[in-house]
């Protein structure tokens, strides 16, 4: 009787790994252990990118972005206009008085009363006096000068003593008095070593500084004063900074 040799039995002691539906598909290697979710930092299917804020964590009541005022165009800086109450009040009083007096006299004549002597005399004088007489020429010249003065007051802003400042906001206007600016620059110049006294005169476009130095070289004092005043003018915040003119001299000798 012939026996056929049988193959050795398979070793069932090795663990068998179940086949995965994604087996053989290309993709990133799994770093998590079996039975757990994806590794930290790994985006899930359709989820946000790593490091992106969760839209659900945003506060619905939080304010939006703050608008930047620096992006708005700067408003043009113009001089301040004077109210000119005194010239307006004088002109209104003169016109009101003359018109009221003339209206009263005309009403009196219409009521069968005699006209005032001044109006009768003025009418006779204007009717008989020639135009080249001295009185007519003087009166015409005075009227022309007053008319030009009123036109200048109406066409010019006035307030020359107020220097306009830079406008950081469109709704805010500020001005600095020239005397206050001169006092500020004077205090700046007095802080320089070697300066004994300072006189400052500030105009709309120019600032004249006269300093007296009792020690140190004049060139060094002048350079320090110009540097200090340049910083002071910049800190004033004027829309049109004045041009500095600095003069430094020795004090006068006594006797």
PDB file of C-alpha atoms in Angstrom:
ATOM      1  CA  UNK A   1       0.000   0.000   0.000  1.00  0.00           C
ATOM      2  CA  UNK A   2       1.457   3.278  -1.071  1.00  0.00           C
ATOM      3  CA  UNK A   3       0.931   6.446   1.085  1.00  0.00           C
ATOM      4  CA  UNK A   4       1.118   9.946  -0.388  1.00  0.00           C
ATOM      5  CA  UNK A   5       2.986  12.453   1.770  1.00  0.00           C
ATOM      6  CA  UNK A   6       0.726  15.405   2.919  1.00  0.00           C
ATOM      7  CA  UNK A   7       1.957  19.042   3.067  1.00  0.00           C
ATOM      8  CA  UNK A   8       2.590  20.441   6.506  1.00  0.00           C
ATOM      9  CA  UNK A   9      -0.393  22.287   8.071  1.00  0.00           C
ATOM     10  CA  UNK A  10      -0.440  26.135   7.897  1.00  0.00           C
ATOM     11  CA  UNK A  11       0.713  28.007  10.960  1.00  0.00           C
ATOM     12  CA  UNK A  12      -2.453  29.596  12.402  1.00  0.00           C
ATOM     13  CA  UNK A  13      -0.605  31.333  15.225  1.00  0.00           C
ATOM     14  CA  UNK A  14       0.145  34.488  13.107  1.00  0.00           C
ATOM     15  CA  UNK A  15      -2.474  37.330  13.438  1.00  0.00           C
ATOM     16  CA  UNK A  16      -4.514  38.047  10.408  1.00  0.00           C
ATOM     17  CA  UNK A  17      -5.080  41.740   9.458  1.00  0.00           C
ATOM     18  CA  UNK A  18      -8.490  42.442   7.971  1.00  0.00           C
ATOM     19  CA  UNK A  19      -8.479  43.985   4.551  1.00  0.00           C
ATOM     20  CA  UNK A  20      -9.221  47.712   4.450  1.00  0.00           C
ATOM     21  CA  UNK A  21     -11.488  49.226   1.805  1.00  0.00           C
ATOM     22  CA  UNK A  22      -8.781  51.836   1.117  1.00  0.00           C
ATOM     23  CA  UNK A  23      -6.071  49.257   0.712  1.00  0.00           C
ATOM     24  CA  UNK A  24      -3.958  49.946  -2.290  1.00  0.00           C
ATOM     25  CA  UNK A  25      -5.270  53.528  -2.733  1.00  0.00           C
ATOM     26  CA  UNK A  26      -2.615  56.258  -2.670  1.00  0.00           C
ATOM     27  CA  UNK A  27      -2.847  58.682   0.209  1.00  0.00           C
ATOM     28  CA  UNK A  28      -1.111  59.884   3.352  1.00  0.00           C
ATOM     29  CA  UNK A  29      -0.062  57.295   5.863  1.00  0.00           C
ATOM     30  CA  UNK A  30      -2.219  56.901   8.918  1.00  0.00           C
ATOM     31  CA  UNK A  31      -0.481  57.883  12.105  1.00  0.00           C
ATOM     32  CA  UNK A  32      -3.313  57.172  14.542  1.00  0.00           C
ATOM     33  CA  UNK A  33      -3.785  53.938  16.338  1.00  0.00           C
ATOM     34  CA  UNK A  34      -6.544  51.516  15.511  1.00  0.00           C
ATOM     35  CA  UNK A  35      -9.965  52.521  16.819  1.00  0.00           C
ATOM     36  CA  UNK A  36      -9.054  56.247  17.223  1.00  0.00           C
ATOM     37  CA  UNK A  37      -9.723  59.318  15.051  1.00  0.00           C
ATOM     38  CA  UNK A  38      -7.215  61.052  12.815  1.00  0.00           C
ATOM     39  CA  UNK A  39      -4.046  62.446  14.304  1.00  0.00           C
ATOM     40  CA  UNK A  40      -4.123  65.990  15.714  1.00  0.00           C
ATOM     41  CA  UNK A  41      -3.661  68.626  13.016  1.00  0.00           C
ATOM     42  CA  UNK A  42      -4.955  66.362  10.241  1.00  0.00           C
ATOM     43  CA  UNK A  43      -7.993  67.932   8.528  1.00  0.00           C
ATOM     44  CA  UNK A  44     -11.043  65.771   8.285  1.00  0.00           C
ATOM     45  CA  UNK A  45     -13.059  65.356   5.119  1.00  0.00           C
ATOM     46  CA  UNK A  46     -14.530  68.768   4.199  1.00  0.00           C
ATOM     47  CA  UNK A  47     -13.195  70.401   7.406  1.00  0.00           C
ATOM     48  CA  UNK A  48     -11.253  73.656   7.771  1.00  0.00           C
ATOM     49  CA  UNK A  49      -7.551  73.899   7.069  1.00  0.00           C
ATOM     50  CA  UNK A  50      -5.129  73.336   9.945  1.00  0.00           C
ATOM     51  CA  UNK A  51      -4.711  76.448  12.090  1.00  0.00           C
ATOM     52  CA  UNK A  52      -7.797  78.210  10.683  1.00  0.00           C
ATOM     53  CA  UNK A  53     -10.266  79.641  13.257  1.00  0.00           C
ATOM     54  CA  UNK A  54     -13.462  77.755  13.739  1.00  0.00           C
ATOM     55  CA  UNK A  55     -16.389  79.761  12.298  1.00  0.00           C
ATOM     56  CA  UNK A  56     -18.585  78.547  15.127  1.00  0.00           C
ATOM     57  CA  UNK A  57     -16.337  80.214  17.713  1.00  0.00           C
ATOM     58  CA  UNK A  58     -16.929  83.771  16.347  1.00  0.00           C
ATOM     59  CA  UNK A  59     -18.951  86.036  18.598  1.00  0.00           C
ATOM     60  CA  UNK A  60     -22.004  87.308  16.679  1.00  0.00           C
ATOM     61  CA  UNK A  61     -22.089  90.459  18.849  1.00  0.00           C
ATOM     62  CA  UNK A  62     -18.435  91.382  18.280  1.00  0.00           C
ATOM     63  CA  UNK A  63     -17.884  94.766  16.548  1.00  0.00           C
ATOM     64  CA  UNK A  64     -16.597  94.849  12.993  1.00  0.00           C
ATOM     65  CA  UNK A  65     -13.295  96.293  11.829  1.00  0.00           C
ATOM     66  CA  UNK A  66     -12.609  99.849  12.928  1.00  0.00           C
ATOM     67  CA  UNK A  67     -12.365 102.320   9.990  1.00  0.00           C
ATOM     68  CA  UNK A  68      -9.020 104.055   9.658  1.00  0.00           C
ATOM     69  CA  UNK A  69      -9.343 107.851   9.576  1.00  0.00           C
ATOM     70  CA  UNK A  70      -5.896 108.274   8.082  1.00  0.00           C
ATOM     71  CA  UNK A  71      -7.146 106.904   4.782  1.00  0.00           C
ATOM     72  CA  UNK A  72      -9.598 109.805   4.388  1.00  0.00           C
ATOM     73  CA  UNK A  73      -8.346 112.749   2.286  1.00  0.00           C
ATOM     74  CA  UNK A  74      -7.115 115.696   4.327  1.00  0.00           C
ATOM     75  CA  UNK A  75      -9.432 118.678   4.308  1.00  0.00           C
ATOM     76  CA  UNK A  76      -8.008 121.918   2.876  1.00  0.00           C
ATOM     77  CA  UNK A  77      -6.873 124.419   5.474  1.00  0.00           C
ATOM     78  CA  UNK A  78      -8.070 127.997   5.023  1.00  0.00           C
ATOM     79  CA  UNK A  79      -7.809 131.100   7.114  1.00  0.00           C
ATOM     80  CA  UNK A  80     -10.466 132.058   9.614  1.00  0.00           C
ATOM     81  CA  UNK A  81     -12.938 134.719   8.487  1.00  0.00           C
ATOM     82  CA  UNK A  82     -13.587 137.656  10.794  1.00  0.00           C
ATOM     83  CA  UNK A  83     -17.125 138.487  11.831  1.00  0.00           C
ATOM     84  CA  UNK A  84     -16.381 142.251  11.637  1.00  0.00           C
ATOM     85  CA  UNK A  85     -19.184 143.271  13.955  1.00  0.00           C
ATOM     86  CA  UNK A  86     -17.991 146.873  14.406  1.00  0.00           C
ATOM     87  CA  UNK A  87     -17.850 147.868  10.694  1.00  0.00           C
ATOM     88  CA  UNK A  88     -21.142 146.079  10.036  1.00  0.00           C
ATOM     89  CA  UNK A  89     -22.810 147.800  12.998  1.00  0.00           C
ATOM     90  CA  UNK A  90     -21.511 151.254  11.991  1.00  0.00           C
ATOM     91  CA  UNK A  91     -22.623 150.822   8.383  1.00  0.00           C
ATOM     92  CA  UNK A  92     -26.035 149.498   9.437  1.00  0.00           C
ATOM     93  CA  UNK A  93     -26.534 152.417  11.844  1.00  0.00           C
ATOM     94  CA  UNK A  94     -25.601 155.011   9.220  1.00  0.00           C
ATOM     95  CA  UNK A  95     -27.836 153.483   6.554  1.00  0.00           C
ATOM     96  CA  UNK A  96     -30.729 153.023   8.975  1.00  0.00           C
ATOM     97  CA  UNK A  97     -30.468 156.576  10.314  1.00  0.00           C
ATOM     98  CA  UNK A  98     -30.247 158.206   6.891  1.00  0.00           C
ATOM     99  CA  UNK A  99     -33.031 156.087   5.397  1.00  0.00           C
ATOM    100  CA  UNK A 100     -35.294 156.677   8.391  1.00  0.00           C
ATOM    101  CA  UNK A 101     -34.740 160.446   8.359  1.00  0.00           C
ATOM    102  CA  UNK A 102     -35.353 160.675   4.615  1.00  0.00           C
ATOM    103  CA  UNK A 103     -38.471 158.527   4.838  1.00  0.00           C
ATOM    104  CA  UNK A 104     -39.843 160.731   7.642  1.00  0.00           C
ATOM    105  CA  UNK A 105     -39.268 163.908   5.652  1.00  0.00           C
ATOM    106  CA  UNK A 106     -40.882 162.447   2.531  1.00  0.00           C
ATOM    107  CA  UNK A 107     -43.891 161.346   4.569  1.00  0.00           C
ATOM    108  CA  UNK A 108     -44.138 164.808   6.121  1.00  0.00           C
ATOM    109  CA  UNK A 109     -44.139 166.478   2.686  1.00  0.00           C
ATOM    110  CA  UNK A 110     -46.849 164.082   1.505  1.00  0.00           C
ATOM    111  CA  UNK A 111     -48.899 165.126   4.525  1.00  0.00           C
ATOM    112  CA  UNK A 112     -48.762 168.788   3.412  1.00  0.00           C
ATOM    113  CA  UNK A 113     -45.968 169.746   5.804  1.00  0.00           C
ATOM    114  CA  UNK A 114     -42.891 171.768   4.972  1.00  0.00           C
ATOM    115  CA  UNK A 115     -39.750 169.827   4.067  1.00  0.00           C
ATOM    116  CA  UNK A 116     -36.797 169.983   6.417  1.00  0.00           C
ATOM    117  CA  UNK A 117     -34.318 172.752   5.823  1.00  0.00           C
ATOM    118  CA  UNK A 118     -31.369 170.440   5.353  1.00  0.00           C
ATOM    119  CA  UNK A 119     -33.076 168.535   2.523  1.00  0.00           C
ATOM    120  CA  UNK A 120     -34.169 171.715   0.766  1.00  0.00           C
ATOM    121  CA  UNK A 121     -30.721 173.231   1.048  1.00  0.00           C
ATOM    122  CA  UNK A 122     -29.016 169.995  -0.083  1.00  0.00           C
ATOM    123  CA  UNK A 123     -31.298 169.739  -3.127  1.00  0.00           C
ATOM    124  CA  UNK A 124     -30.644 173.368  -4.099  1.00  0.00           C
ATOM    125  CA  UNK A 125     -26.898 172.961  -3.635  1.00  0.00           C
ATOM    126  CA  UNK A 126     -26.697 169.814  -5.770  1.00  0.00           C
ATOM    127  CA  UNK A 127     -28.786 171.488  -8.469  1.00  0.00           C
ATOM    128  CA  UNK A 128     -26.698 174.679  -8.679  1.00  0.00           C
ATOM    129  CA  UNK A 129     -23.118 173.650  -7.768  1.00  0.00           C
ATOM    130  CA  UNK A 130     -20.868 172.451 -10.600  1.00  0.00           C
ATOM    131  CA  UNK A 131     -19.376 168.973 -10.510  1.00  0.00           C
ATOM    132  CA  UNK A 132     -15.758 170.206 -10.495  1.00  0.00           C
ATOM    133  CA  UNK A 133     -16.129 172.182  -7.274  1.00  0.00           C
ATOM    134  CA  UNK A 134     -13.954 171.332  -4.298  1.00  0.00           C
ATOM    135  CA  UNK A 135     -16.784 170.143  -2.084  1.00  0.00           C
ATOM    136  CA  UNK A 136     -18.172 167.738  -4.690  1.00  0.00           C
ATOM    137  CA  UNK A 137     -14.734 166.310  -5.445  1.00  0.00           C
ATOM    138  CA  UNK A 138     -13.958 165.779  -1.741  1.00  0.00           C
ATOM    139  CA  UNK A 139     -17.317 164.160  -1.133  1.00  0.00           C
ATOM    140  CA  UNK A 140     -16.869 161.844  -4.127  1.00  0.00           C
ATOM    141  CA  UNK A 141     -13.365 160.890  -2.995  1.00  0.00           C
ATOM    142  CA  UNK A 142     -14.618 160.058   0.512  1.00  0.00           C
ATOM    143  CA  UNK A 143     -17.419 157.933  -0.955  1.00  0.00           C
ATOM    144  CA  UNK A 144     -14.951 156.049  -3.191  1.00  0.00           C
ATOM    145  CA  UNK A 145     -12.581 155.369  -0.290  1.00  0.00           C
ATOM    146  CA  UNK A 146     -15.412 154.096   1.892  1.00  0.00           C
ATOM    147  CA  UNK A 147     -16.664 151.869  -0.932  1.00  0.00           C
ATOM    148  CA  UNK A 148     -13.206 150.364  -1.535  1.00  0.00           C
ATOM    149  CA  UNK A 149     -12.779 149.792   2.212  1.00  0.00           C
ATOM    150  CA  UNK A 150     -16.101 147.967   2.409  1.00  0.00           C
ATOM    151  CA  UNK A 151     -15.214 145.828  -0.619  1.00  0.00           C
ATOM    152  CA  UNK A 152     -11.894 144.872   0.944  1.00  0.00           C
ATOM    153  CA  UNK A 153     -13.621 143.932   4.174  1.00  0.00           C
ATOM    154  CA  UNK A 154     -16.074 141.763   2.262  1.00  0.00           C
ATOM    155  CA  UNK A 155     -13.439 140.024   0.090  1.00  0.00           C
ATOM    156  CA  UNK A 156     -10.671 139.392   2.650  1.00  0.00           C
ATOM    157  CA  UNK A 157     -10.886 136.930   5.569  1.00  0.00           C
ATOM    158  CA  UNK A 158      -9.248 139.105   8.213  1.00  0.00           C
ATOM    159  CA  UNK A 159      -8.178 137.715  11.595  1.00  0.00           C
ATOM    160  CA  UNK A 160      -4.510 138.054  10.728  1.00  0.00           C
ATOM    161  CA  UNK A 161      -3.580 137.375  14.354  1.00  0.00           C
ATOM    162  CA  UNK A 162      -4.915 133.788  14.186  1.00  0.00           C
ATOM    163  CA  UNK A 163      -2.726 131.172  12.498  1.00  0.00           C
ATOM    164  CA  UNK A 164      -4.627 128.120  11.170  1.00  0.00           C
ATOM    165  CA  UNK A 165      -3.426 124.745  12.416  1.00  0.00           C
ATOM    166  CA  UNK A 166      -3.289 121.396  10.652  1.00  0.00           C
ATOM    167  CA  UNK A 167      -6.600 119.565  10.411  1.00  0.00           C
ATOM    168  CA  UNK A 168      -6.341 115.998  11.668  1.00  0.00           C
ATOM    169  CA  UNK A 169     -10.113 115.554  11.356  1.00  0.00           C
ATOM    170  CA  UNK A 170     -12.425 117.075   8.773  1.00  0.00           C
ATOM    171  CA  UNK A 171     -14.920 118.319  11.388  1.00  0.00           C
ATOM    172  CA  UNK A 172     -12.408 120.039  13.681  1.00  0.00           C
ATOM    173  CA  UNK A 173     -10.740 123.381  13.002  1.00  0.00           C
ATOM    174  CA  UNK A 174      -8.159 124.963  15.273  1.00  0.00           C
ATOM    175  CA  UNK A 175      -6.179 128.165  15.274  1.00  0.00           C
ATOM    176  CA  UNK A 176      -3.261 129.547  17.270  1.00  0.00           C
ATOM    177  CA  UNK A 177      -2.820 133.179  18.222  1.00  0.00           C
ATOM    178  CA  UNK A 178       0.374 134.739  16.907  1.00  0.00           C
ATOM    179  CA  UNK A 179       1.298 136.085  20.322  1.00  0.00           C
ATOM    180  CA  UNK A 180       0.975 132.624  21.851  1.00  0.00           C
ATOM    181  CA  UNK A 181       3.150 131.172  19.085  1.00  0.00           C
ATOM    182  CA  UNK A 182       5.775 133.872  19.652  1.00  0.00           C
ATOM    183  CA  UNK A 183       5.768 133.217  23.388  1.00  0.00           C
ATOM    184  CA  UNK A 184       6.205 129.472  22.818  1.00  0.00           C
ATOM    185  CA  UNK A 185       9.132 130.005  20.463  1.00  0.00           C
ATOM    186  CA  UNK A 186      10.676 132.483  22.888  1.00  0.00           C
ATOM    187  CA  UNK A 187      10.594 129.896  25.681  1.00  0.00           C
ATOM    188  CA  UNK A 188      12.195 127.372  23.333  1.00  0.00           C
ATOM    189  CA  UNK A 189      15.026 129.756  22.472  1.00  0.00           C
ATOM    190  CA  UNK A 190      15.634 130.670  26.120  1.00  0.00           C
ATOM    191  CA  UNK A 191      16.405 127.019  26.865  1.00  0.00           C
ATOM    192  CA  UNK A 192      19.531 127.184  24.684  1.00  0.00           C
ATOM    193  CA  UNK A 193      22.755 127.560  26.611  1.00  0.00           C
ATOM    194  CA  UNK A 194      24.313 130.996  26.216  1.00  0.00           C
ATOM    195  CA  UNK A 195      21.100 132.885  25.367  1.00  0.00           C
ATOM    196  CA  UNK A 196      20.483 135.895  27.590  1.00  0.00           C
ATOM    197  CA  UNK A 197      17.341 137.391  26.030  1.00  0.00           C
ATOM    198  CA  UNK A 198      15.131 136.710  23.005  1.00  0.00           C
ATOM    199  CA  UNK A 199      12.649 138.761  21.002  1.00  0.00           C
ATOM    200  CA  UNK A 200      10.304 136.842  18.690  1.00  0.00           C
ATOM    201  CA  UNK A 201       7.907 138.324  16.166  1.00  0.00           C
ATOM    202  CA  UNK A 202       5.636 135.903  14.333  1.00  0.00           C
ATOM    203  CA  UNK A 203       3.803 136.823  11.163  1.00  0.00           C
ATOM    204  CA  UNK A 204       1.677 134.727   8.830  1.00  0.00           C
ATOM    205  CA  UNK A 205       4.603 133.438   6.767  1.00  0.00           C
ATOM    206  CA  UNK A 206       7.714 134.535   8.646  1.00  0.00           C
ATOM    207  CA  UNK A 207       9.086 134.444  12.175  1.00  0.00           C
ATOM    208  CA  UNK A 208      11.894 136.836  13.122  1.00  0.00           C
ATOM    209  CA  UNK A 209      14.008 135.920  16.155  1.00  0.00           C
ATOM    210  CA  UNK A 210      16.558 138.250  17.731  1.00  0.00           C
ATOM    211  CA  UNK A 211      18.657 136.635  20.466  1.00  0.00           C
ATOM    212  CA  UNK A 212      21.364 138.055  22.705  1.00  0.00           C
ATOM    213  CA  UNK A 213      24.160 135.722  23.796  1.00  0.00           C
ATOM    214  CA  UNK A 214      26.577 136.657  26.570  1.00  0.00           C
ATOM    215  CA  UNK A 215      28.873 133.629  26.216  1.00  0.00           C
ATOM    216  CA  UNK A 216      29.710 130.845  23.756  1.00  0.00           C
ATOM    217  CA  UNK A 217      30.482 131.376  20.102  1.00  0.00           C
ATOM    218  CA  UNK A 218      27.745 133.128  18.147  1.00  0.00           C
ATOM    219  CA  UNK A 219      27.732 130.517  15.369  1.00  0.00           C
ATOM    220  CA  UNK A 220      27.196 127.704  17.862  1.00  0.00           C
ATOM    221  CA  UNK A 221      24.441 129.603  19.636  1.00  0.00           C
ATOM    222  CA  UNK A 222      22.745 130.422  16.332  1.00  0.00           C
ATOM    223  CA  UNK A 223      22.856 126.773  15.233  1.00  0.00           C
ATOM    224  CA  UNK A 224      21.393 125.581  18.537  1.00  0.00           C
ATOM    225  CA  UNK A 225      18.689 128.252  18.460  1.00  0.00           C
ATOM    226  CA  UNK A 226      17.711 127.360  14.875  1.00  0.00           C
ATOM    227  CA  UNK A 227      17.501 123.674  15.753  1.00  0.00           C
ATOM    228  CA  UNK A 228      15.408 124.322  18.867  1.00  0.00           C
ATOM    229  CA  UNK A 229      13.069 126.687  17.026  1.00  0.00           C
ATOM    230  CA  UNK A 230      12.664 124.299  14.093  1.00  0.00           C
ATOM    231  CA  UNK A 231      11.495 121.637  16.538  1.00  0.00           C
ATOM    232  CA  UNK A 232       9.239 124.175  18.249  1.00  0.00           C
ATOM    233  CA  UNK A 233       7.619 125.303  14.997  1.00  0.00           C
ATOM    234  CA  UNK A 234       6.938 121.681  14.036  1.00  0.00           C
ATOM    235  CA  UNK A 235       5.316 121.034  17.428  1.00  0.00           C
ATOM    236  CA  UNK A 236       3.005 124.036  17.005  1.00  0.00           C
ATOM    237  CA  UNK A 237       1.105 122.076  14.349  1.00  0.00           C
ATOM    238  CA  UNK A 238       0.575 125.027  12.010  1.00  0.00           C
ATOM    239  CA  UNK A 239      -0.846 124.397   8.568  1.00  0.00           C
ATOM    240  CA  UNK A 240       1.657 126.821   7.028  1.00  0.00           C
ATOM    241  CA  UNK A 241       4.802 126.898   9.203  1.00  0.00           C
ATOM    242  CA  UNK A 242       6.546 130.287   9.110  1.00  0.00           C
ATOM    243  CA  UNK A 243      10.053 130.697   7.746  1.00  0.00           C
ATOM    244  CA  UNK A 244      12.573 131.279  10.549  1.00  0.00           C
ATOM    245  CA  UNK A 245      15.036 134.152  10.524  1.00  0.00           C
ATOM    246  CA  UNK A 246      17.446 133.964  13.469  1.00  0.00           C
ATOM    247  CA  UNK A 247      19.887 136.706  14.440  1.00  0.00           C
ATOM    248  CA  UNK A 248      22.257 136.378  17.394  1.00  0.00           C
ATOM    249  CA  UNK A 249      24.336 139.243  18.748  1.00  0.00           C
ATOM    250  CA  UNK A 250      26.340 140.223  21.813  1.00  0.00           C
ATOM    251  CA  UNK A 251      24.797 142.439  24.471  1.00  0.00           C
ATOM    252  CA  UNK A 252      25.656 146.148  24.175  1.00  0.00           C
ATOM    253  CA  UNK A 253      28.606 147.303  26.159  1.00  0.00           C
ATOM    254  CA  UNK A 254      27.889 149.474  29.158  1.00  0.00           C
ATOM    255  CA  UNK A 255      29.405 152.937  29.474  1.00  0.00           C
TER     256      UNK A 255
END
